[in-house]
Amino acid sequence: MESSQGPVSKPPPIPPRIPHRPDLPQEEREQLAAEWLERCHQAATPERIAELAPYTPEFPKESVYARLADELVRNRVSPSNTKLKRLFMKKGRLHQKQAKRRKRRRAESPVFEPTEEQASDVAHWVNEYRERNGEGPTWSEVQAHFEWTSLQTSSVIRTLKADHWLDFGLERRSLRAGECLFHGNRR
């Protein structure tokens, strides 16, 4: 078939799909394995290079699988797909267990609304601490002094700030007594 501009050509063929695991020459795989060992702070011995050459990384160095493969290499384990998947699932289960544990602790930790007397006690203690040390206490020091959990401490300090018993900024040790201590209760 011809057109006014010459013969009509067929569209170019669709390029074949690039395989996920390209076949690299053995020398290149060995070079990648040596770099991998170096990145993982391991000795690049000929035995280790030969062991890792079939598993040279095909994923970005910042990916989760790359970090897991690096962990396996540091532990002197060949990072096969099966071992990578197993480690990935193990880490996922560990993360879930930790999240459940944190959630359970939050549920078990009684959060309370401080009374006016407690609010006054906390504000007085913070004010005395600031006068004595020239800076405010950390939240963990408040926690230790009043024997609260970290969740209770955070809740109480934020409640007392909202009620103007305490004040704090973004700076370290900025916790200080609020207006209520000096000007009476505004609740």
Coordinates of N, CA and C in Angstrom, one line a residue:
M1 N 0.8 -1.2 0.0 CA 0.0 0.0 0.0 C 0.9 1.2 0.0
E2 N 0.5 2.2 -0.8 CA 1.3 3.4 -0.9 C 0.5 4.6 -0.6
S3 N 1.1 5.6 -0.1 CA 0.4 6.9 0.1 C 1.1 7.9 -0.8
S4 N 0.7 9.1 -0.7 CA 1.3 10.2 -1.5 C 2.8 10.4 -1.0
Q5 N 3.1 10.0 0.2 CA 4.5 10.2 0.6 C 5.3 8.9 0.5
G6 N 4.9 7.9 -0.1 CA 5.6 6.7 -0.3 C 4.9 5.5 0.3
P7 N 5.6 4.4 0.4 CA 5.0 3.2 1.0 C 4.7 3.4 2.5
V8 N 3.5 2.8 2.9 CA 3.1 2.9 4.3 C 3.8 1.7 5.0
S9 N 4.5 2.1 6.0 CA 5.2 1.0 6.8 C 4.4 0.5 7.9
K10 N 4.7 -0.7 8.4 CA 4.0 -1.2 9.6 C 4.5 -0.5 10.8
P11 N 3.7 -0.4 11.8 CA 4.2 0.2 13.1 C 5.3 -0.7 13.7
P12 N 6.2 0.0 14.4 CA 7.3 -0.8 14.9 C 6.8 -1.9 15.9
P13 N 7.5 -3.0 15.9 CA 7.1 -4.1 16.8 C 7.1 -3.6 18.3
I14 N 6.3 -4.2 19.1 CA 6.2 -3.9 20.5 C 7.5 -4.5 21.1
P15 N 8.3 -3.7 21.8 CA 9.5 -4.3 22.4 C 9.1 -5.4 23.4
P16 N 10.0 -6.4 23.5 CA 9.7 -7.4 24.5 C 9.8 -6.9 25.9
R17 N 9.0 -7.5 26.8 CA 9.0 -7.0 28.2 C 10.4 -7.3 28.8
I18 N 10.8 -6.3 29.5 CA 12.2 -6.5 30.2 C 12.0 -7.4 31.3
P19 N 12.8 -8.5 31.4 CA 12.6 -9.4 32.5 C 13.0 -8.7 33.9
H20 N 12.3 -9.2 34.9 CA 12.6 -8.6 36.2 C 14.0 -8.9 36.7
R21 N 14.5 -10.1 36.4 CA 15.8 -10.5 36.8 C 16.7 -10.7 35.6
P22 N 17.3 -9.6 35.1 CA 18.0 -9.7 33.9 C 19.2 -10.6 34.0
D23 N 19.5 -11.3 33.0 CA 20.7 -12.2 33.0 C 22.0 -11.3 32.8
L24 N 22.7 -11.2 33.8 CA 24.0 -10.4 33.8 C 25.2 -11.4 33.6
P25 N 26.2 -10.9 32.9 CA 27.4 -11.7 32.8 C 27.9 -12.0 34.2
Q26 N 28.6 -13.1 34.3 CA 29.1 -13.6 35.6 C 30.0 -12.5 36.3
E27 N 30.9 -11.9 35.5 CA 31.8 -10.9 36.0 C 31.0 -9.7 36.6
E28 N 29.9 -9.3 36.0 CA 29.2 -8.2 36.5 C 28.4 -8.6 37.8
R29 N 27.9 -9.8 37.8 CA 27.3 -10.3 39.0 C 28.3 -10.4 40.2
E30 N 29.5 -10.8 39.9 CA 30.5 -10.9 41.0 C 30.9 -9.5 41.4
Q31 N 31.0 -8.5 40.5 CA 31.3 -7.1 40.9 C 30.2 -6.6 41.8
L32 N 28.9 -6.8 41.4 CA 27.8 -6.4 42.2 C 27.8 -7.1 43.6
A33 N 28.1 -8.3 43.6 CA 28.2 -9.1 44.9 C 29.3 -8.5 45.8
A34 N 30.4 -8.1 45.2 CA 31.5 -7.5 46.0 C 31.1 -6.2 46.5
E35 N 30.4 -5.4 45.7 CA 29.9 -4.1 46.2 C 28.9 -4.2 47.3
W36 N 28.1 -5.2 47.2 CA 27.0 -5.5 48.2 C 27.7 -5.9 49.5
L37 N 28.7 -6.8 49.5 CA 29.4 -7.1 50.7 C 30.1 -5.9 51.3
E38 N 30.6 -5.1 50.5 CA 31.3 -3.9 51.0 C 30.2 -2.9 51.6
R39 N 29.1 -2.8 51.0 CA 28.0 -1.9 51.6 C 27.5 -2.5 52.9
C40 N 27.6 -3.8 53.1 CA 27.1 -4.4 54.3 C 28.3 -4.6 55.3
H41 N 29.5 -4.0 55.0 CA 30.6 -4.1 55.9 C 31.1 -5.5 56.1
Q42 N 31.1 -6.3 55.1 CA 31.5 -7.7 55.1 C 32.7 -7.9 54.3
A43 N 33.6 -8.9 54.6 CA 34.8 -9.2 53.8 C 34.3 -9.8 52.5
A44 N 34.9 -9.2 51.4 CA 34.5 -9.7 50.0 C 35.5 -10.8 49.7
T45 N 35.3 -12.0 50.3 CA 36.1 -13.2 49.9 C 35.6 -13.8 48.7
P46 N 36.4 -14.5 47.9 CA 35.9 -15.2 46.7 C 34.8 -16.2 47.0
E47 N 34.8 -16.8 48.2 CA 33.7 -17.7 48.5 C 32.4 -17.0 48.7
R48 N 32.4 -15.9 49.5 CA 31.2 -15.1 49.7 C 30.7 -14.5 48.4
I49 N 31.6 -14.0 47.6 CA 31.2 -13.4 46.3 C 30.5 -14.4 45.4
A50 N 31.1 -15.7 45.4 CA 30.5 -16.7 44.6 C 29.1 -17.1 45.2
E51 N 29.0 -17.1 46.5 CA 27.7 -17.4 47.2 C 26.6 -16.4 46.8
L52 N 27.0 -15.1 46.8 CA 26.0 -14.0 46.6 C 25.8 -13.6 45.2
A53 N 26.7 -14.0 44.3 CA 26.5 -13.6 42.9 C 25.2 -14.0 42.3
P54 N 24.6 -15.1 42.6 CA 23.3 -15.4 42.0 C 22.2 -14.5 42.6
Y55 N 22.4 -13.9 43.7 CA 21.4 -13.1 44.4 C 21.6 -11.6 44.3
T56 N 22.4 -11.2 43.4 CA 22.7 -9.8 43.3 C 21.4 -9.0 43.3
P57 N 21.4 -7.9 43.9 CA 20.1 -7.1 44.1 C 19.5 -6.6 42.8
E58 N 18.2 -6.8 42.7 CA 17.5 -6.3 41.5 C 16.5 -5.2 42.0
F59 N 16.6 -4.8 43.2 CA 15.7 -3.8 43.7 C 16.4 -2.6 44.2
P60 N 15.8 -1.4 44.3 CA 16.4 -0.2 44.7 C 17.1 -0.4 46.1
K61 N 18.2 0.2 46.3 CA 18.9 0.0 47.6 C 18.1 0.5 48.8
E62 N 17.2 1.4 48.6 CA 16.4 2.0 49.7 C 15.1 1.2 50.0
S63 N 14.8 0.2 49.2 CA 13.6 -0.6 49.4 C 13.6 -1.5 50.6
V64 N 12.5 -1.9 51.1 CA 12.4 -2.7 52.2 C 13.1 -4.0 52.0
Y65 N 12.9 -4.6 50.8 CA 13.5 -5.9 50.5 C 15.0 -5.8 50.4
A66 N 15.5 -4.6 50.0 CA 17.0 -4.4 49.9 C 17.5 -4.4 51.3
R67 N 16.8 -3.7 52.2 CA 17.3 -3.6 53.6 C 17.3 -5.0 54.3
L68 N 16.2 -5.8 54.0 CA 16.1 -7.1 54.5 C 17.2 -8.0 54.0
A69 N 17.5 -7.9 52.7 CA 18.5 -8.7 52.0 C 19.9 -8.3 52.6
D70 N 20.1 -7.0 52.9 CA 21.3 -6.6 53.5 C 21.4 -7.2 54.9
E71 N 20.3 -7.3 55.6 CA 20.4 -7.9 57.0 C 20.7 -9.3 56.9
L72 N 20.2 -10.1 55.9 CA 20.6 -11.5 55.8 C 22.0 -11.6 55.4
V73 N 22.5 -10.7 54.5 CA 24.0 -10.8 54.2 C 24.8 -10.5 55.4
R74 N 24.5 -9.6 56.2 CA 25.3 -9.3 57.4 C 25.2 -10.5 58.4
N75 N 24.2 -11.2 58.3 CA 24.1 -12.4 59.2 C 24.6 -13.7 58.5
R76 N 25.3 -13.5 57.4 CA 25.9 -14.6 56.6 C 25.0 -15.6 56.1
V77 N 23.8 -15.1 55.7 CA 22.8 -16.0 55.1 C 22.5 -15.6 53.7
S78 N 22.4 -16.6 52.8 CA 22.1 -16.2 51.4 C 20.7 -15.7 51.3
P79 N 20.5 -14.5 50.6 CA 19.2 -13.9 50.6 C 18.3 -14.4 49.4
S80 N 17.9 -15.7 49.6 CA 17.0 -16.2 48.6 C 15.6 -15.6 48.7
N81 N 14.8 -15.7 47.7 CA 13.4 -15.2 47.8 C 12.6 -15.7 48.9
T82 N 12.8 -17.0 49.2 CA 12.1 -17.7 50.3 C 12.5 -17.1 51.6
K83 N 13.8 -16.9 51.8 CA 14.3 -16.4 53.1 C 13.9 -14.9 53.2
L84 N 13.9 -14.2 52.1 CA 13.5 -12.8 52.2 C 12.0 -12.6 52.6
K85 N 11.2 -13.5 52.0 CA 9.8 -13.4 52.3 C 9.5 -13.8 53.7
R86 N 10.2 -14.8 54.2 CA 10.1 -15.3 55.6 C 10.5 -14.2 56.6
L87 N 11.6 -13.5 56.3 CA 12.1 -12.4 57.1 C 11.1 -11.2 57.1
F88 N 10.6 -11.0 55.9 CA 9.6 -9.9 55.7 C 8.4 -10.1 56.6
M89 N 7.9 -11.4 56.6 CA 6.7 -11.8 57.4 C 7.0 -11.7 58.9
K90 N 8.2 -12.2 59.2 CA 8.6 -12.1 60.6 C 8.6 -10.7 61.2
K91 N 9.2 -9.8 60.4 CA 9.3 -8.4 60.8 C 7.9 -7.8 60.9
G92 N 7.0 -8.2 59.9 CA 5.7 -7.7 60.0 C 4.9 -8.1 61.2
R93 N 5.1 -9.4 61.6 CA 4.4 -9.9 62.8 C 5.0 -9.2 64.0
L94 N 6.3 -9.0 64.0 CA 6.9 -8.3 65.2 C 6.3 -6.9 65.3
H95 N 6.2 -6.2 64.2 CA 5.7 -4.9 64.2 C 4.2 -4.9 64.7
Q96 N 3.4 -5.9 64.3 CA 2.1 -6.0 64.8 C 2.0 -6.3 66.3
K97 N 2.9 -7.2 66.7 CA 2.9 -7.5 68.2 C 3.3 -6.2 69.0
Q98 N 4.2 -5.5 68.5 CA 4.6 -4.2 69.2 C 3.5 -3.2 69.2
A99 N 2.8 -3.1 68.1 CA 1.6 -2.2 68.1 C 0.5 -2.6 69.0
K100 N 0.3 -3.9 69.1 CA -0.8 -4.4 70.0 C -0.4 -4.2 71.4
R101 N 0.9 -4.4 71.7 CA 1.4 -4.2 73.1 C 1.2 -2.7 73.5
R102 N 1.6 -1.8 72.6 CA 1.4 -0.4 72.9 C 0.0 0.0 73.1
K103 N -0.9 -0.6 72.3 CA -2.3 -0.3 72.4 C -2.9 -0.8 73.7
R104 N -2.4 -2.0 74.1 CA -2.9 -2.6 75.4 C -2.4 -1.8 76.6
R105 N -1.2 -1.3 76.5 CA -0.6 -0.5 77.6 C -1.4 0.8 77.7
R106 N -1.8 1.4 76.6 CA -2.6 2.6 76.6 C -3.9 2.4 77.2
A107 N -4.5 1.2 76.9 CA -5.9 0.9 77.4 C -5.8 0.6 78.9
E108 N -4.7 0.0 79.4 CA -4.5 -0.4 80.8 C -4.1 0.8 81.6
S109 N -3.5 1.8 81.0 CA -3.0 3.0 81.8 C -4.2 3.9 82.1
P110 N -4.5 4.0 83.4 CA -5.7 4.9 83.7 C -5.3 6.4 83.5
V111 N -6.1 7.0 82.6 CA -5.9 8.5 82.4 C -7.0 9.2 83.3
F112 N -6.5 10.1 84.0 CA -7.4 10.8 84.9 C -7.4 12.3 84.7
E113 N -8.5 12.9 85.1 CA -8.7 14.4 85.0 C -8.2 14.9 86.4
P114 N -7.1 15.7 86.4 CA -6.6 16.2 87.7 C -7.6 17.1 88.4
T115 N -7.6 17.0 89.7 CA -8.5 17.9 90.5 C -7.8 19.3 90.6
E116 N -8.5 20.2 91.1 CA -7.9 21.6 91.3 C -6.7 21.5 92.2
E117 N -6.8 20.7 93.3 CA -5.7 20.5 94.2 C -4.5 19.9 93.5
Q118 N -4.7 18.9 92.7 CA -3.6 18.2 92.0 C -3.0 19.2 91.0
A119 N -3.8 20.0 90.3 CA -3.4 21.0 89.4 C -2.5 22.0 90.1
S120 N -2.9 22.4 91.2 CA -2.1 23.4 92.0 C -0.8 22.8 92.5
D121 N -0.9 21.5 92.9 CA 0.4 20.9 93.4 C 1.4 20.8 92.2
V122 N 0.9 20.4 91.0 CA 1.8 20.2 89.9 C 2.4 21.6 89.5
A123 N 1.6 22.6 89.5 CA 2.0 24.0 89.1 C 3.0 24.5 90.1
H124 N 2.8 24.3 91.4 CA 3.7 24.7 92.5 C 5.0 24.0 92.3
W125 N 5.0 22.7 92.1 CA 6.2 21.9 92.0 C 7.0 22.3 90.8
V126 N 6.4 22.6 89.6 CA 7.0 23.0 88.4 C 7.7 24.4 88.7
N127 N 6.9 25.3 89.4 CA 7.5 26.6 89.7 C 8.7 26.6 90.6
E128 N 8.6 25.7 91.6 CA 9.7 25.6 92.5 C 10.9 25.0 91.8
Y129 N 10.7 24.0 91.0 CA 11.8 23.4 90.2 C 12.5 24.5 89.3
R130 N 11.7 25.3 88.7 CA 12.2 26.3 87.8 C 13.0 27.4 88.6
E131 N 12.5 27.8 89.8 CA 13.3 28.7 90.6 C 14.6 28.1 91.1
R132 N 14.5 26.8 91.4 CA 15.7 26.1 92.0 C 16.8 25.9 90.9
N133 N 16.3 25.5 89.7 CA 17.3 25.1 88.7 C 17.5 26.1 87.5
G134 N 16.7 27.1 87.5 CA 16.8 28.1 86.4 C 16.2 27.7 85.1
E135 N 15.6 26.5 85.0 CA 14.9 26.0 83.9 C 13.8 25.0 84.3
G136 N 12.8 24.8 83.4 CA 11.7 23.9 83.8 C 12.1 22.4 83.8
P137 N 11.3 21.6 84.4 CA 11.6 20.2 84.4 C 11.2 19.5 83.1
T138 N 11.8 18.4 82.8 CA 11.4 17.6 81.6 C 10.1 16.9 82.0
W139 N 9.4 16.5 81.0 CA 8.1 15.7 81.2 C 8.4 14.4 82.0
S140 N 9.6 13.8 81.7 CA 9.9 12.6 82.4 C 10.3 12.8 83.9
E141 N 10.8 14.0 84.2 CA 11.0 14.4 85.6 C 9.7 14.6 86.3
V142 N 8.7 15.2 85.7 CA 7.4 15.3 86.2 C 6.8 13.9 86.5
Q143 N 6.9 13.1 85.5 CA 6.4 11.7 85.5 C 7.0 11.0 86.7
A144 N 8.4 11.1 86.9 CA 9.0 10.4 88.0 C 8.6 11.0 89.4
H145 N 8.5 12.3 89.5 CA 8.1 12.9 90.7 C 6.7 12.5 91.2
F146 N 5.8 12.5 90.3 CA 4.4 12.2 90.6 C 4.0 10.8 90.4
E147 N 5.0 10.0 90.0 CA 4.8 8.5 89.8 C 3.6 8.2 88.9
W148 N 3.6 8.8 87.7 CA 2.6 8.6 86.7 C 3.2 7.8 85.6
T149 N 2.4 7.3 84.7 CA 2.8 6.6 83.5 C 3.1 7.8 82.5
S150 N 3.8 7.5 81.4 CA 4.0 8.5 80.4 C 2.7 9.0 79.7
L151 N 1.8 8.1 79.6 CA 0.5 8.5 79.0 C -0.2 9.4 80.0
Q152 N -0.2 9.1 81.3 CA -0.9 10.0 82.3 C -0.2 11.3 82.3
T153 N 1.1 11.3 82.3 CA 1.9 12.6 82.3 C 1.6 13.5 81.2
S154 N 1.6 12.9 80.0 CA 1.3 13.7 78.8 C -0.2 14.2 78.9
S155 N -1.1 13.4 79.3 CA -2.5 13.8 79.4 C -2.7 15.0 80.4
V156 N -2.1 14.8 81.6 CA -2.2 15.8 82.6 C -1.6 17.1 82.2
I157 N -0.3 17.0 81.7 CA 0.3 18.3 81.3 C -0.4 19.0 80.3
R158 N -0.9 18.3 79.3 CA -1.7 19.0 78.2 C -3.0 19.6 78.8
T159 N -3.7 18.8 79.7 CA -4.9 19.3 80.3 C -4.6 20.6 81.1
L160 N -3.5 20.5 81.9 CA -3.2 21.7 82.7 C -2.8 22.9 81.9
K161 N -2.2 22.6 80.7 CA -1.9 23.7 79.8 C -3.2 24.4 79.3
A162 N -4.1 23.5 78.9 CA -5.4 24.0 78.4 C -6.2 24.8 79.5
D163 N -6.0 24.4 80.7 CA -6.7 25.1 81.9 C -5.8 26.2 82.4
H164 N -4.7 26.5 81.8 CA -3.8 27.6 82.2 C -3.1 27.4 83.6
W165 N -2.9 26.2 84.0 CA -2.1 25.9 85.2 C -0.7 25.8 84.8
L166 N -0.4 25.3 83.6 CA 1.0 25.1 83.1 C 1.1 25.7 81.8
D167 N 2.3 26.0 81.4 CA 2.6 26.5 80.0 C 3.9 25.9 79.6
F168 N 4.1 25.7 78.3 CA 5.3 25.2 77.7 C 5.4 25.6 76.3
G169 N 6.6 25.6 75.7 CA 6.8 25.9 74.3 C 7.6 24.8 73.7
L170 N 8.2 25.1 72.5 CA 8.9 24.0 71.8 C 10.3 23.8 72.3
E171 N 10.8 24.7 73.0 CA 12.2 24.6 73.5 C 12.3 23.5 74.6
R172 N 13.4 23.0 74.7 CA 13.7 22.0 75.8 C 13.6 22.6 77.1
R173 N 13.0 22.0 78.1 CA 12.8 22.4 79.5 C 12.1 23.7 79.6
S174 N 11.1 23.9 78.7 CA 10.3 25.1 78.8 C 9.1 25.1 79.6
L175 N 8.8 23.9 80.3 CA 7.7 23.8 81.2 C 7.7 24.8 82.3
R176 N 6.6 25.5 82.5 CA 6.6 26.5 83.6 C 5.2 26.6 84.1
A177 N 5.0 27.2 85.3 CA 3.7 27.4 85.9 C 2.9 28.4 85.0
G178 N 1.6 28.2 84.9 CA 0.8 29.1 84.1 C 0.1 30.2 84.9
E179 N -0.8 30.9 84.3 CA -1.5 32.1 84.9 C -2.3 31.7 86.1
C180 N -2.9 30.5 86.2 CA -3.7 30.2 87.3 C -3.0 30.2 88.6
L181 N -1.7 29.8 88.6 CA -1.0 29.8 89.8 C -0.8 31.2 90.4
F182 N -0.6 32.2 89.5 CA -0.3 33.5 89.9 C -1.5 34.4 90.0
H183 N -2.5 34.1 89.2 CA -3.7 35.0 89.2 C -5.0 34.3 89.6
G184 N -4.9 33.2 90.3 CA -6.1 32.5 90.8 C -6.6 31.5 89.7
N185 N -7.5 30.7 90.1 CA -8.1 29.7 89.2 C -9.0 30.3 88.2
R186 N -8.8 29.9 86.9 CA -9.7 30.4 85.9 C -10.6 29.3 85.3
R187 N -10.7 28.2 85.9 CA -11.4 27.1 85.4 C -12.8 27.4 85.2

